[in-house]
Amino acid sequence: MRNVTHHLFESYDDSGPAYDEMFDRQAPRESYARLADTFNSLAARDLATRAEGLQNSYLDQGVTFDIGGEERAFPIDIVPRVIEQQHWSQIDLGVQQRVKALEMFLADIYGPGEAFRDGVIPRSVVTTSSHYTRETYGIEPPNGVRVHVSGIDLIRDDAGEFRVLEDNVRVPSGVSYVMTNRRAISTALPESFAQHRVRPVASYPQRLLAALRAAAPAGVVDPTVVVLTPGAYNGAYYEHALLARTMGVELVEGRDLECRRGRVLMRTTNGLQQVHVIYRRVDDEFLDPVHFRADSMLGCPGLINAARAGNVTIANAIGNGVADDKLTYTYLPDLIRYYLSEEPVLANVDTWRLGEPDHREEVMDRLDELVLKPVDGSGGKGIVIGPRATAVELDQLRAEVLKDPRSWIAQPVVQLSTVPTYLDGRMAPRHVDLRPFAVNDGSKVWVLPGGLTRVALAEGELIVNSSRGGGSKDTWVLAGPGPAPVQAGPIAAAAREITPLDSGPVGTGTEGQVEQQQQQQQQQQQQQQSSEVAPC
Amino acid sequence: MLSRIAESLFWIGRYVERAEDTARILEVQTQLMIDDPTLDIPTTCREVLAIMGVPVEDDAIVGTYELLQRLAYDPTAPASIHATMSNAREVAKRARETLSTSMWEAVNTTWRLIPSGQFERMGPSASFRWVRDRAALINGTADATMPRDEGWQFLMLGRSIERADMTARLVAAASVSTSSAWSTSLRASGGYESFLRTYNGLETDRKAAEFLVLDRLFPRSVVFSLGRAEQCLENLESAGQRAGFQNEAQRLLGRTRAELEYRALADVLTDLPAEMERLQQTCAQATDAVARRYFAGSVATIWNQGRW
């Protein structure tokens, strides 16, 4: 049999147009060198066993998501993605800057509207957004924070530069996988993990809890925080439960809550108890049947009035969707300059707004080479990739765009960067993106050093969403070059009292005694046996 | 603690115990059918199904296969171990953030083996032992990792009520069966040796029934389980009562236990099946009372757009 060990990366092809993060013309880049060594030294069977163990551990732990009612293990790839320190510090700064700008933008549009007056963004862009909620106009959050949690999706273009693909400031999900992926991969690749100085991600729940407590209504000393989930059948239920568990707070459903006299209460075995901060994972339109969808069973009637009365904080704030609208996205570089007087650290992907006649004219002739996205879509829904579409599909698209141009943007086909992915016993390049998570506690925007790397498992596929068959990778943000520093020996070498373990009756008695006892017992047995054999 | 979570914990306790006890009862009955060649198998199967509360059509053919399907392997039969463990996992999933990770994983890994078909392939006797082992793992993990707070009381309450109910069914099944059923029932409940020690090896049906129903020290006896359930309810009621019991469930369980304990033994044993039937009704009523007292309001409210 051929020795497969050293051929794991042999047929690996990094010559495509996309930037490959591990290989540069068949040679591993410096940041991945140690990882490449580890994989090359692993026997093929060993690697296959580890990869299988990884999926099984996810099923045992119930790390699953639902597609159409079927529960599946979230696919995790055994090859981690490495991000060096200098790249990370740029992402860290860029995400902080973006979140700050988004906060100021939301405070502006649900308040004075100065950006409209100064002509930075047309008022119509905001008021025509389907996620702009007039119901929450003028609600001032207690510590000024509306974007408690955000996930800014980044991609790496052909040149290896990080760019922002979209912002998620409503209910970004996926952070639970960042934490469970880390645990799983550090168990599956312990030798490699020890060789790198990977920044830990486990502190996320504490940071989130601190931010939520900081957002409590004024005057509440020890706020009651809850996580609001749509229920056990929601695709992200695993994440809701994990966050509630690791923060040590209750996980409630809409039916556990009740609003009375402008306060939100939850039903407990000891009667009703007031809730001060709701980290909600329910979409805006289901949150309060009084103001939004009247048939919603997932929310609680009266929630918005309670928030307006200042008795409860809803995190993230209602109406944030207008800030992650893909049309607002195109104005974000200008908004950063306007609010912060800074140049954007992370660039956008070039985008045409089809609502504007000159942009539209330019795009219509080139539909077959661009990507068209609906502005309020999520999860990869409705996206048309020009070069992959048939003539009929393009005609349909053209008609749809002309009918409602405000709802569409166009972007050039960006080749997302690739990272080796272990599939069918081979390493193959697959496209990835990155979603770093940021938590805003009102005084600082903290970016989790890690983030969710989503990978499109099909060859050449550019859409990485898990609802479209995507998987994930553990993301290793390095704290610096070289392996982890060796821990110095025990701190105090002073003599310490040692209390030995009590050995119990088995070990007691002098050795001679025990031996004697055993011998006598055995003799007794022999005598009995011989007397049984003897005829009477 | 949230009412909804309390309800979930109560039912985790019940479902896990139910799966275990169903396995124990099936173990006895399948063993009996093999041991005793004079036994009329269709009649026995019918009786067992009736005792487990499964309705059987008069003209249906019921053999060992049907018995095992309905009580163990068929996911669509509500009383089967398969369905019970699925339910246990479902409620555990809803209370996931309050369970310890190891407790949740114990429930989840147990459940995973069942729909995969591995459970049925093990064959009757091995699969029943497996269910017992897994239940022991789940209960043991809970015991070792869960704090003794309200949640624990609800879990134990569910388990104790279910155990009283199921032991009553085990006893009822034994009392309609041939004489060898008693020692097999004692074995199934894991109490055969301690029974022999307690009564110095004198094995009579009467003593066996007494042991399973009335023994105060044997943890699977009816009286012991009822006592446990009462204790849980008392722990849940923080303020002490000077007179009587305000908690309906506590009153129901206490009264039934006292009736069993203070009546003459001969009285209780004359019509054991009817007595056990009454006990099962008490368990059902107590469950209703617990639901009214602690779980009320965990039903969704619907917004009528301001209209009444």
CSV table of N, CA and C in Angstrom, one decimal, chain A residues 205-213 222-229 237 239-253 256 266 268 273-281, chain B residues 1-2 4-5 94-99:
chain,number,residue,atom,x,y,z
A,205,PRO,N,-19.0,34.8,27.3
A,205,PRO,CA,-20.3,35.0,28.1
A,205,PRO,C,-20.2,36.0,29.2
A,206,GLN,N,-19.0,36.1,29.9
A,206,GLN,CA,-18.9,37.0,31.0
A,206,GLN,C,-18.9,38.4,30.5
A,207,ARG,N,-18.2,38.6,29.4
A,207,ARG,CA,-18.2,40.0,28.7
A,207,ARG,C,-19.7,40.4,28.4
A,208,LEU,N,-20.4,39.4,27.8
A,208,LEU,CA,-21.7,39.7,27.4
A,208,LEU,C,-22.6,40.1,28.6
A,209,LEU,N,-22.5,39.2,29.6
A,209,LEU,CA,-23.3,39.5,30.8
A,209,LEU,C,-23.0,40.8,31.4
A,210,ALA,N,-21.7,41.2,31.4
A,210,ALA,CA,-21.3,42.5,32.0
A,210,ALA,C,-21.9,43.6,31.2
A,211,ALA,N,-21.9,43.5,29.8
A,211,ALA,CA,-22.5,44.5,29.0
A,211,ALA,C,-24.0,44.6,29.2
A,212,LEU,N,-24.7,43.4,29.4
A,212,LEU,CA,-26.1,43.4,29.6
A,212,LEU,C,-26.5,44.0,30.9
A,213,ARG,N,-25.7,43.7,31.9
A,213,ARG,CA,-25.9,44.3,33.2
A,213,ARG,C,-25.7,45.8,33.2
A,222,ASP,N,-29.1,45.3,41.2
A,222,ASP,CA,-28.7,43.9,40.8
A,222,ASP,C,-29.8,43.5,39.8
A,223,PRO,N,-29.6,43.8,38.5
A,223,PRO,CA,-30.6,43.6,37.5
A,223,PRO,C,-30.8,42.1,37.2
A,224,THR,N,-32.0,41.7,36.9
A,224,THR,CA,-32.3,40.4,36.4
A,224,THR,C,-32.2,40.3,34.9
A,225,VAL,N,-31.3,39.5,34.4
A,225,VAL,CA,-31.0,39.4,33.0
A,225,VAL,C,-31.6,38.1,32.5
A,226,VAL,N,-32.3,38.1,31.3
A,226,VAL,CA,-32.8,36.9,30.8
A,226,VAL,C,-32.4,36.8,29.3
A,227,VAL,N,-32.4,35.6,28.8
A,227,VAL,CA,-32.2,35.4,27.3
A,227,VAL,C,-33.6,35.0,26.8
A,228,LEU,N,-34.1,35.7,25.8
A,228,LEU,CA,-35.4,35.3,25.2
A,228,LEU,C,-35.2,34.5,23.9
A,229,THR,N,-35.7,33.3,23.9
A,229,THR,CA,-35.6,32.5,22.8
A,229,THR,C,-36.9,32.2,22.1
A,237,TYR,N,-31.4,27.3,18.7
A,237,TYR,CA,-31.7,27.1,20.1
A,237,TYR,C,-30.5,26.7,20.9
A,239,GLU,N,-27.6,27.6,20.7
A,239,GLU,CA,-26.8,28.8,21.1
A,239,GLU,C,-27.5,29.6,22.2
A,240,HIS,N,-28.8,29.7,22.1
A,240,HIS,CA,-29.5,30.4,23.2
A,240,HIS,C,-29.3,29.7,24.5
A,241,ALA,N,-29.4,28.4,24.5
A,241,ALA,CA,-29.3,27.6,25.7
A,241,ALA,C,-27.9,27.7,26.3
A,242,LEU,N,-26.9,27.7,25.3
A,242,LEU,CA,-25.5,27.8,25.8
A,242,LEU,C,-25.2,29.1,26.4
A,243,LEU,N,-25.7,30.2,25.8
A,243,LEU,CA,-25.4,31.5,26.3
A,243,LEU,C,-26.1,31.7,27.7
A,244,ALA,N,-27.3,31.2,27.8
A,244,ALA,CA,-28.0,31.4,29.1
A,244,ALA,C,-27.3,30.6,30.2
A,245,ARG,N,-26.9,29.4,29.8
A,245,ARG,CA,-26.2,28.5,30.8
A,245,ARG,C,-24.9,29.1,31.2
A,246,THR,N,-24.1,29.6,30.2
A,246,THR,CA,-22.8,30.0,30.6
A,246,THR,C,-22.8,31.4,31.3
A,247,MET,N,-23.9,32.2,31.1
A,247,MET,CA,-24.0,33.4,31.8
A,247,MET,C,-24.7,33.2,33.1
A,248,GLY,N,-25.3,32.0,33.3
A,248,GLY,CA,-26.0,31.8,34.6
A,248,GLY,C,-27.3,32.5,34.7
A,249,VAL,N,-28.0,32.8,33.6
A,249,VAL,CA,-29.3,33.5,33.6
A,249,VAL,C,-30.4,32.6,33.1
A,250,GLU,N,-31.6,33.0,33.3
A,250,GLU,CA,-32.8,32.2,32.8
A,250,GLU,C,-32.9,32.3,31.3
A,251,LEU,N,-33.3,31.2,30.7
A,251,LEU,CA,-33.6,31.2,29.3
A,251,LEU,C,-35.2,31.2,29.2
A,252,VAL,N,-35.8,32.3,28.7
A,252,VAL,CA,-37.2,32.3,28.7
A,252,VAL,C,-37.8,32.3,27.3
A,253,GLU,N,-39.0,31.8,27.2
A,253,GLU,CA,-39.8,32.0,26.0
A,253,GLU,C,-40.8,33.1,26.2
A,256,ASP,N,-43.3,32.8,29.0
A,256,ASP,CA,-42.9,32.9,30.4
A,256,ASP,C,-42.9,34.3,30.9
A,266,MET,N,-41.5,37.7,34.9
A,266,MET,CA,-41.5,36.3,34.4
A,266,MET,C,-42.2,35.4,35.4
A,268,THR,N,-42.4,32.4,37.7
A,268,THR,CA,-41.6,31.4,38.3
A,268,THR,C,-42.4,30.6,39.3
A,273,GLN,N,-41.7,37.6,38.9
A,273,GLN,CA,-40.5,38.2,39.2
A,273,GLN,C,-40.1,39.2,38.1
A,274,GLN,N,-39.6,40.4,38.5
A,274,GLN,CA,-39.4,41.4,37.5
A,274,GLN,C,-38.1,41.2,36.7
A,275,VAL,N,-38.2,41.5,35.4
A,275,VAL,CA,-37.0,41.3,34.5
A,275,VAL,C,-36.5,42.7,34.1
A,276,HIS,N,-35.2,42.9,34.1
A,276,HIS,CA,-34.7,44.2,33.8
A,276,HIS,C,-34.0,44.3,32.5
A,277,VAL,N,-33.4,43.2,32.1
A,277,VAL,CA,-32.7,43.3,30.8
A,277,VAL,C,-33.1,42.0,30.0
A,278,ILE,N,-33.5,42.2,28.8
A,278,ILE,CA,-33.8,41.0,27.9
A,278,ILE,C,-32.9,40.9,26.8
A,279,TYR,N,-32.0,39.9,26.8
A,279,TYR,CA,-31.2,39.7,25.6
A,279,TYR,C,-32.1,38.8,24.7
A,280,ARG,N,-32.6,39.5,23.7
A,280,ARG,CA,-33.6,38.8,22.9
A,280,ARG,C,-33.0,38.1,21.7
A,281,ARG,N,-33.4,36.9,21.3
A,281,ARG,CA,-33.0,36.3,20.1
A,281,ARG,C,-34.2,36.0,19.2
B,1,MET,N,-37.2,29.9,40.1
B,1,MET,CA,-37.1,29.0,38.9
B,1,MET,C,-38.3,29.2,38.0
B,2,LEU,N,-38.1,29.2,36.7
B,2,LEU,CA,-39.2,29.4,35.8
B,2,LEU,C,-40.2,28.2,35.9
B,4,ARG,N,-41.9,26.9,33.6
B,4,ARG,CA,-41.7,26.0,32.4
B,4,ARG,C,-40.5,25.0,32.7
B,5,ILE,N,-39.5,25.6,33.3
B,5,ILE,CA,-38.3,24.7,33.5
B,5,ILE,C,-38.6,23.7,34.6
B,94,ARG,N,-35.4,21.3,26.3
B,94,ARG,CA,-36.0,22.6,26.7
B,94,ARG,C,-35.5,23.1,28.0
B,95,ALA,N,-34.9,22.3,28.8
B,95,ALA,CA,-34.4,22.7,30.1
B,95,ALA,C,-32.9,22.7,30.1
B,96,ARG,N,-32.4,22.7,28.9
B,96,ARG,CA,-31.0,22.4,28.7
B,96,ARG,C,-30.1,23.4,29.5
B,97,GLU,N,-30.4,24.6,29.6
B,97,GLU,CA,-29.5,25.6,30.3
B,97,GLU,C,-29.5,25.4,31.8
B,98,THR,N,-30.5,24.7,32.3
B,98,THR,CA,-30.5,24.5,33.8
B,98,THR,C,-29.8,23.1,34.1
B,99,LEU,N,-29.8,22.2,33.2
B,99,LEU,CA,-29.2,20.9,33.5
B,99,LEU,C,-27.7,21.1,33.4
